[in-house]
XYZ file of C-alpha atoms in Angstrom:
510
model
C -32.863 -115.226 -29.169
C -35.666 -112.684 -29.433
C -39.205 -113.474 -28.328
C -42.112 -113.378 -30.821
C -43.203 -110.054 -29.335
C -39.736 -108.551 -29.785
C -39.567 -109.788 -33.380
C -42.916 -108.154 -34.116
C -41.745 -104.911 -32.539
C -38.541 -104.920 -34.631
C -40.522 -105.655 -37.774
C -42.717 -102.669 -36.920
C -39.600 -100.486 -36.624
C -38.472 -101.649 -40.060
C -41.898 -100.799 -41.512
C -41.841 -97.379 -39.789
C -38.437 -96.615 -41.294
C -39.823 -97.538 -44.732
C -42.840 -95.243 -44.261
C -45.211 -98.250 -44.203
C -47.273 -96.978 -41.291
C -50.243 -99.336 -41.548
C -47.965 -102.386 -41.562
C -46.011 -100.916 -38.641
C -49.232 -100.359 -36.688
C -50.340 -103.967 -37.236
C -46.945 -105.262 -36.086
C -47.037 -103.100 -32.969
C -50.612 -104.077 -32.108
C -49.646 -107.731 -32.342
C -46.507 -107.007 -30.309
C -48.652 -105.307 -27.651
C -51.061 -108.254 -27.542
C -48.180 -110.742 -27.265
C -46.651 -108.685 -24.441
C -49.977 -108.672 -22.609
C -50.328 -112.429 -23.051
C -46.891 -113.060 -21.548
C -47.171 -110.413 -18.820
C -44.388 -108.267 -20.302
C -45.428 -104.815 -19.079
C -42.383 -103.119 -20.596
C -43.314 -104.590 -23.973
C -46.859 -103.265 -23.619
C -45.590 -99.768 -22.775
C -43.143 -99.784 -25.671
C -45.832 -100.835 -28.161
C -48.318 -98.244 -26.857
C -45.722 -95.511 -27.283
C -44.951 -96.673 -30.833
C -48.646 -96.790 -31.762
C -49.000 -93.250 -30.441
C -46.214 -92.156 -32.793
C -48.200 -93.538 -35.753
C -51.295 -91.569 -34.726
C -49.232 -88.406 -34.225
C -47.578 -88.766 -37.632
C -51.031 -89.037 -39.225
C -52.214 -85.871 -37.471
C -54.531 -87.638 -35.007
C -53.073 -85.887 -32.005
C -55.742 -86.749 -29.448
C -55.608 -90.442 -30.359
C -51.824 -90.281 -29.970
C -52.184 -88.598 -26.600
C -54.603 -91.288 -25.382
C -52.095 -94.045 -26.218
C -49.209 -92.175 -24.592
C -51.274 -91.588 -21.456
C -51.904 -95.315 -21.214
C -48.153 -95.858 -21.483
C -47.644 -93.201 -18.786
C -50.125 -94.927 -16.472
C -48.256 -98.214 -16.845
C -44.939 -96.440 -16.179
C -46.239 -95.230 -12.830
C -46.690 -98.855 -11.737
C -43.150 -99.806 -12.838
C -40.547 -98.211 -10.524
C -37.746 -99.857 -12.514
C -38.884 -98.459 -15.856
C -35.989 -97.358 -18.079
C -35.607 -93.566 -17.598
C -34.984 -93.194 -21.357
C -38.435 -94.560 -22.006
C -39.911 -92.211 -19.395
C -38.307 -89.218 -21.127
C -39.559 -90.401 -24.514
C -43.161 -90.676 -23.330
C -43.043 -87.363 -21.419
C -41.713 -85.524 -24.477
C -44.345 -87.134 -26.688
C -47.086 -86.034 -24.294
C -45.604 -82.530 -24.184
C -45.666 -82.339 -27.990
C -49.259 -83.604 -28.173
C -50.356 -80.973 -25.652
C -48.349 -78.287 -27.462
C -49.852 -78.887 -30.926
C -53.386 -78.904 -29.495
C -52.904 -75.588 -27.695
C -52.643 -76.858 -24.091
C -49.409 -75.087 -23.282
C -49.474 -75.359 -19.479
C -49.972 -79.112 -19.760
C -47.071 -79.256 -22.224
C -44.873 -77.448 -19.691
C -45.844 -79.932 -16.980
C -44.707 -82.876 -19.109
C -41.599 -80.986 -20.166
C -40.556 -80.470 -16.548
C -41.079 -84.174 -15.894
C -38.900 -85.067 -18.898
C -36.154 -82.724 -17.708
C -36.235 -84.373 -14.313
C -35.527 -87.787 -15.813
C -32.936 -86.937 -18.470
C -30.130 -85.499 -16.334
C -27.860 -88.567 -16.473
C -28.927 -89.951 -19.837
C -26.434 -88.221 -22.091
C -26.641 -85.437 -24.658
C -29.086 -87.043 -27.111
C -31.961 -86.932 -24.655
C -31.096 -83.523 -23.229
C -30.983 -82.002 -26.742
C -34.371 -83.550 -27.502
C -35.886 -82.047 -24.341
C -34.332 -78.605 -24.862
C -35.532 -78.404 -28.485
C -39.070 -79.089 -27.319
C -38.670 -76.590 -24.463
C -37.502 -73.872 -26.852
C -40.603 -74.252 -29.034
C -42.961 -74.136 -26.069
C -41.299 -71.078 -24.506
C -41.460 -69.314 -27.872
C -45.201 -69.963 -28.066
C -45.535 -68.340 -24.627
C -43.354 -65.401 -25.799
C -40.938 -66.070 -22.951
C -37.905 -65.236 -25.011
C -35.256 -65.529 -22.279
C -36.281 -69.096 -21.399
C -36.540 -70.000 -25.087
C -33.065 -68.627 -25.785
C -31.572 -70.471 -22.811
C -33.066 -73.782 -23.978
C -31.771 -73.291 -27.536
C -28.282 -72.402 -26.308
C -28.125 -75.444 -24.004
C -28.988 -77.683 -26.951
C -26.462 -75.970 -29.244
C -23.692 -76.376 -26.653
C -24.301 -80.127 -26.671
C -24.221 -80.121 -30.486
C -20.803 -78.425 -30.596
C -18.648 -80.030 -33.275
C -21.693 -81.352 -35.162
C -22.113 -78.388 -37.502
C -23.646 -80.581 -40.237
C -26.494 -81.720 -37.978
C -29.854 -80.274 -39.168
C -30.831 -79.759 -35.524
C -28.209 -76.990 -35.421
C -30.057 -75.166 -38.210
C -33.428 -75.660 -36.530
C -32.092 -74.153 -33.298
C -30.435 -71.297 -35.192
C -33.779 -70.552 -36.829
C -35.424 -70.414 -33.403
C -32.716 -68.066 -32.114
C -33.221 -65.904 -35.191
C -36.947 -65.736 -34.468
C -36.246 -64.778 -30.861
C -33.952 -61.968 -32.021
C -36.666 -60.778 -34.420
C -39.117 -60.514 -31.535
C -36.599 -58.471 -29.545
C -35.829 -56.195 -32.475
C -32.210 -57.419 -32.650
C -32.177 -57.524 -36.438
C -28.407 -57.880 -36.953
C -28.288 -60.973 -34.733
C -31.430 -62.323 -36.378
C -29.777 -61.958 -39.788
C -26.695 -63.888 -38.651
C -28.693 -66.779 -37.174
C -31.235 -67.106 -39.979
C -28.745 -66.850 -42.834
C -26.529 -69.459 -41.129
C -29.532 -71.772 -40.754
C -30.502 -71.259 -44.393
C -26.990 -72.002 -45.660
C -26.778 -75.216 -43.614
C -30.206 -76.536 -44.611
C -29.651 -75.726 -48.291
C -26.295 -77.526 -48.140
C -27.782 -80.606 -46.454
C -30.548 -80.979 -49.023
C -34.359 -81.081 -48.796
C -35.658 -80.443 -45.294
C -39.267 -79.556 -44.425
C -38.013 -77.051 -41.846
C -36.424 -74.992 -44.609
C -39.843 -73.477 -45.301
C -39.969 -72.246 -41.696
C -36.498 -70.700 -42.074
C -37.417 -69.028 -45.368
C -40.568 -67.619 -43.784
C -38.555 -66.158 -40.909
C -36.112 -64.608 -43.392
C -39.031 -63.071 -45.257
C -40.217 -61.435 -42.063
C -36.671 -60.261 -41.254
C -36.185 -58.514 -44.580
C -39.643 -56.974 -44.345
C -38.612 -55.425 -41.021
C -35.342 -54.270 -42.608
C -37.357 -52.535 -45.332
C -36.038 -54.776 -48.122
C -39.388 -55.763 -49.609
C -37.889 -57.435 -52.666
C -35.953 -59.928 -50.530
C -38.951 -60.347 -48.231
C -41.047 -61.333 -51.250
C -38.293 -63.647 -52.514
C -38.030 -65.545 -49.227
C -41.797 -65.703 -48.769
C -42.033 -67.213 -52.244
C -39.263 -69.701 -51.407
C -41.170 -70.734 -48.276
C -44.197 -71.513 -50.434
C -42.035 -73.453 -52.884
C -40.764 -75.707 -50.080
C -44.235 -76.198 -48.593
C -45.795 -76.797 -52.029
C -45.035 -80.554 -52.414
C -46.559 -81.371 -49.005
C -49.778 -79.394 -48.978
C -51.721 -81.990 -46.946
C -48.974 -82.557 -44.398
C -48.277 -78.837 -44.001
C -49.466 -77.364 -40.730
C -51.852 -74.470 -41.273
C -49.701 -72.331 -38.991
C -46.908 -72.451 -41.587
C -49.263 -71.264 -44.331
C -50.594 -68.626 -41.921
C -47.091 -67.206 -41.403
C -46.581 -66.818 -45.162
C -50.074 -65.325 -45.548
C -49.273 -62.829 -42.805
C -45.973 -61.910 -44.471
C -47.646 -61.348 -47.838
C -50.324 -59.311 -46.069
C -47.679 -57.035 -44.551
C -45.990 -56.604 -47.929
C -49.280 -55.866 -49.696
C -50.100 -53.285 -47.030
C -46.653 -51.709 -47.337
C -47.043 -51.184 -51.092
C -50.586 -49.861 -50.772
C -52.612 -52.903 -51.904
C -55.022 -52.909 -48.988
C -57.538 -55.275 -50.547
C -54.932 -58.040 -50.947
C -53.571 -57.224 -47.479
C -57.018 -57.656 -45.945
C -57.543 -60.996 -47.701
C -54.128 -62.392 -46.703
C -54.372 -61.206 -43.093
C -57.889 -62.595 -42.664
C -56.637 -65.935 -43.965
C -53.696 -65.830 -41.539
C -56.038 -65.021 -38.654
C -58.284 -67.990 -39.466
C -55.404 -70.458 -39.788
C -53.694 -69.278 -36.596
C -56.963 -69.812 -34.706
C -57.387 -73.297 -36.193
C -53.801 -74.073 -35.110
C -54.357 -72.820 -31.520
C -51.734 -70.096 -32.112
C -53.611 -67.497 -30.084
C -50.771 -65.008 -29.669
C -50.136 -64.999 -33.418
C -53.885 -64.697 -33.962
C -54.017 -61.704 -31.610
C -51.111 -59.975 -33.389
C -52.725 -60.376 -36.814
C -56.106 -59.231 -35.535
C -54.582 -56.056 -34.117
C -53.203 -55.308 -37.564
C -56.560 -56.132 -39.151
C -58.335 -53.767 -36.763
C -55.883 -51.005 -37.647
C -56.315 -51.713 -41.359
C -60.100 -51.505 -41.141
C -60.004 -48.294 -39.081
C -57.642 -46.605 -41.543
C -59.387 -47.843 -44.675
C -59.584 -45.044 -47.223
C -57.022 -42.811 -45.480
C -54.276 -43.368 -48.042
C -51.679 -46.071 -48.613
C -48.584 -46.735 -46.555
C -45.315 -47.526 -48.271
C -42.076 -48.897 -46.867
C -39.174 -46.654 -47.864
C -41.219 -45.497 -50.846
C -40.629 -48.818 -52.623
C -43.261 -50.770 -54.471
C -42.065 -54.374 -54.321
C -44.048 -56.786 -56.436
C -45.170 -60.244 -55.388
C -44.747 -62.481 -58.416
C -48.076 -63.789 -59.775
C -46.799 -67.382 -59.468
C -46.284 -66.931 -55.720
C -49.735 -65.412 -55.317
C -51.128 -68.348 -57.295
C -49.343 -70.837 -55.066
C -50.713 -69.162 -51.962
C -54.196 -69.189 -53.501
C -53.730 -72.872 -54.355
C -52.677 -73.715 -50.802
C -55.511 -71.889 -49.131
C -58.215 -72.986 -51.574
C -57.226 -76.632 -51.194
C -57.014 -76.351 -47.413
C -60.487 -74.810 -47.371
C -61.834 -77.547 -49.672
C -60.252 -80.230 -47.507
C -61.776 -78.648 -44.399
C -65.171 -78.845 -46.108
C -64.681 -82.510 -47.012
C -63.302 -83.356 -43.565
C -66.322 -81.832 -41.834
C -68.498 -84.294 -43.777
C -66.110 -87.267 -43.990
C -63.762 -87.138 -40.967
C -61.231 -89.690 -42.266
C -60.645 -88.077 -45.647
C -57.459 -86.165 -44.767
C -55.868 -89.222 -43.180
C -56.785 -91.372 -46.194
C -55.476 -88.749 -48.598
C -52.163 -88.373 -46.768
C -51.639 -92.147 -46.553
C -52.581 -92.650 -50.197
C -50.032 -90.004 -51.147
C -47.310 -91.646 -49.082
C -47.930 -95.143 -50.455
C -48.282 -93.980 -54.049
C -44.992 -92.114 -53.748
C -43.253 -95.247 -52.414
C -44.480 -97.199 -55.454
C -43.326 -94.420 -57.768
C -39.895 -94.451 -56.154
C -39.699 -98.230 -56.535
C -40.441 -97.747 -60.249
C -37.708 -95.065 -60.441
C -40.018 -92.410 -61.837
C -38.536 -89.006 -62.632
C -38.686 -86.251 -60.014
C -41.294 -84.421 -62.127
C -43.486 -87.530 -62.306
C -43.062 -88.136 -58.569
C -44.189 -84.571 -57.803
C -47.259 -84.999 -60.025
C -47.989 -88.406 -58.463
C -47.723 -87.036 -54.927
C -50.189 -84.219 -55.608
C -52.628 -86.367 -57.572
C -52.623 -89.143 -54.963
C -53.243 -86.770 -52.074
C -55.993 -84.929 -53.952
C -57.566 -87.768 -55.930
C -60.920 -87.445 -54.133
C -61.098 -83.632 -54.122
C -64.097 -83.947 -56.468
C -66.182 -85.204 -53.529
C -66.752 -81.547 -52.632
C -69.180 -81.369 -55.555
C -71.429 -84.205 -54.351
C -74.332 -84.570 -51.952
C -72.879 -86.136 -48.764
C -75.735 -88.656 -48.660
C -74.641 -89.999 -52.047
C -71.039 -90.367 -50.881
C -71.951 -92.119 -47.633
C -73.960 -94.842 -49.371
C -71.957 -98.030 -49.817
C -73.690 -98.528 -53.176
C -75.762 -95.566 -54.440
C -79.384 -96.697 -54.523
C -80.542 -95.004 -57.718
C -79.015 -94.690 -61.204
C -78.961 -90.905 -60.775
C -77.006 -91.160 -57.518
C -74.671 -93.714 -59.066
C -73.969 -91.448 -62.040
C -73.266 -88.516 -59.729
C -70.836 -90.607 -57.715
C -69.077 -91.714 -60.889
C -68.674 -88.076 -61.910
C -66.482 -87.097 -58.950
C -63.172 -87.819 -60.791
C -64.306 -85.385 -63.500
C -65.112 -82.740 -60.905
C -61.709 -83.350 -59.294
C -59.964 -82.918 -62.637
C -61.852 -79.670 -63.207
C -60.933 -78.280 -59.780
C -57.234 -79.071 -60.193
C -57.178 -77.625 -63.703
C -57.742 -74.212 -62.098
C -54.281 -74.378 -60.505
C -50.727 -74.466 -61.889
C -50.431 -78.262 -61.900
C -49.078 -80.491 -64.696
C -51.494 -82.301 -67.008
C -50.165 -85.602 -65.614
C -51.668 -84.692 -62.239
C -55.100 -83.818 -63.634
C -55.145 -86.947 -65.849
C -54.317 -89.151 -62.864
C -57.205 -87.703 -60.850
C -59.600 -88.157 -63.788
C -58.696 -91.829 -64.276
C -58.064 -93.155 -60.753
C -61.342 -95.154 -60.863
C -60.595 -96.896 -64.157
C -60.180 -100.681 -63.892
C -57.444 -102.769 -65.448
C -60.114 -104.964 -67.098
C -61.805 -101.920 -68.671
C -64.936 -101.938 -66.485
C -64.140 -98.748 -64.576
C -65.106 -95.101 -65.038
C -65.308 -92.395 -66.313
C -63.880 -93.467 -69.708
C -63.717 -97.273 -69.534
C -59.976 -97.392 -70.223
C -58.196 -100.738 -69.837
C -54.696 -102.043 -69.152
C -51.831 -99.711 -69.946
C -54.154 -97.280 -71.694
C -54.891 -96.080 -68.167
C -52.252 -93.463 -67.223
C -49.530 -94.998 -65.046
C -50.021 -92.492 -62.220
C -53.743 -93.325 -62.082
C -52.945 -97.057 -61.891
C -50.529 -96.414 -59.013
C -53.120 -94.335 -57.153
C -55.728 -97.082 -57.618
C -53.454 -99.618 -55.875
C -52.524 -97.234 -53.050
C -56.101 -96.018 -52.483
C -57.482 -99.577 -52.457
C -54.917 -100.615 -49.854
C -55.480 -97.564 -47.653
C -59.277 -97.781 -47.756
C -59.291 -101.473 -46.823
C -56.446 -101.325 -44.303
C -58.008 -98.523 -42.263
C -61.132 -100.648 -41.823
C -59.675 -104.147 -41.558
C -55.908 -103.879 -41.095
C -52.815 -104.513 -43.189
C -53.165 -108.279 -43.704
C -56.766 -108.041 -44.907
C -55.813 -105.203 -47.255
C -53.011 -107.254 -48.800
C -55.462 -110.105 -49.416
C -57.836 -107.627 -51.059
C -55.075 -106.412 -53.372
C -54.350 -110.005 -54.366
C -58.050 -110.597 -55.046
C -58.274 -107.529 -57.298
C -54.961 -108.186 -59.067
C -55.466 -108.217 -62.839
C -59.142 -107.201 -62.582
C -59.412 -103.834 -60.882
C -55.674 -103.326 -60.473
C -52.514 -103.512 -62.564
C -50.923 -106.885 -61.630
C -47.360 -105.580 -61.956
C -48.056 -102.690 -59.588
C -49.709 -105.005 -57.060
C -46.546 -107.125 -57.147
C -44.388 -104.033 -56.572
C -46.601 -102.981 -53.657
C -46.404 -106.469 -52.126
C -42.613 -106.581 -52.452
C -42.377 -103.231 -50.634
C -43.769 -104.924 -47.529
C -41.353 -107.876 -47.528
C -38.620 -107.399 -44.877
C -36.626 -110.244 -46.451
C -35.647 -107.833 -49.217
C -34.427 -105.342 -46.588
C -33.624 -107.364 -43.440
C -34.813 -106.136 -40.055
C -31.934 -104.521 -38.178
C -31.771 -105.493 -34.518
C -29.755 -102.338 -33.829
C -32.997 -100.309 -33.789
């Protein structure tokens, strides 16, 4: 029979698998507290590691690192600690150091993980070698990166349908690109593409497409380079908030090269400057240095004529240029909001995730789900038009300030209307502050006259805003209190049912 702490931990795993991160975090905090109360140090370590995973998933890398370091400190006092857990924490710390640009620290944790995983079986060794490959690639130590990738692939022999095979093939293709081994790069990258396309949607497909774009640029096939760069944007498009800026930077750099090759130096300068900025913000200093060398050359040669690759004038489709403009404009707007309101990106990402779960429960069409995802993540983009002092006030003090605050959905609608988004998306942003009883704004719509996507966003945003301040349980009580007044009662019921493990029993096998 499992202890209360173990039951809470398992319930947290169920919530994590469902994408219900706030519920998972509450379960794991309670599990940690129960483990402390009973003196179960292993339970405390396990819960700290799990809580760190939540923070990492939400992009709060330093908070994740702090939790994992606390788990590491407890491990050092437990000689009998399960080596699998040690490897897990070491790899997590290596990843946190890696994404925040502290590469030497990442290598230190990686070596520690390797030291503990020797007798643990292939799963753990593959995990370590994948991480090692990425870190060595960042350091441009191609031999070590290749060796790590090949060790992992050897252990994956016979598992050709495993997406990790494609991820490692993509890395090997990138390594070959850096060495100028273009035939080998083609073989690896095309194999990775075929596997990922066959397996279905995978966020890493954008990375593979981007690498293929660079490959065909180097081969002088600008048309295929443009095609793969555009495909990379298409894959990244649905997840603009969750997309790392480094991925957008790679596509910007590719489009900059292509623009330069066909003689459009103004576009090249714009795309390369954008890539330089995003690489710096992502701590990708070697990539930043490479782009800046090209920028320096471009500025020095300005006005001396246009270069062309093989005399061909490939054309980047306007839709792809528009998507890239959309990405970068939104990222810049979100940076502006985040500098004033630090939690906005986390709230936006969580609201998008929860709204999408509700939409899936309602069996919305794929087109409606795409519109819902974008609208939910960007529902407060109109805050960029307001005085920060107005936004920070719990209740705006003056009628003028109140009216300005109530106008932000209209500003958000106007901003999104500048981009190639469906009307459903813009309507949802306009109406996400309407109330079910008709007392909301900006248009005073009531009941089902409010667009469905806006009603879904209202439920998700209410939950996220309350849960980040007071936790999951308090947020669920707040939803119940607002049911039928602010919020659509049917959607509140759907949201509540999503969090009931009885409808999807907790699996002890986790």
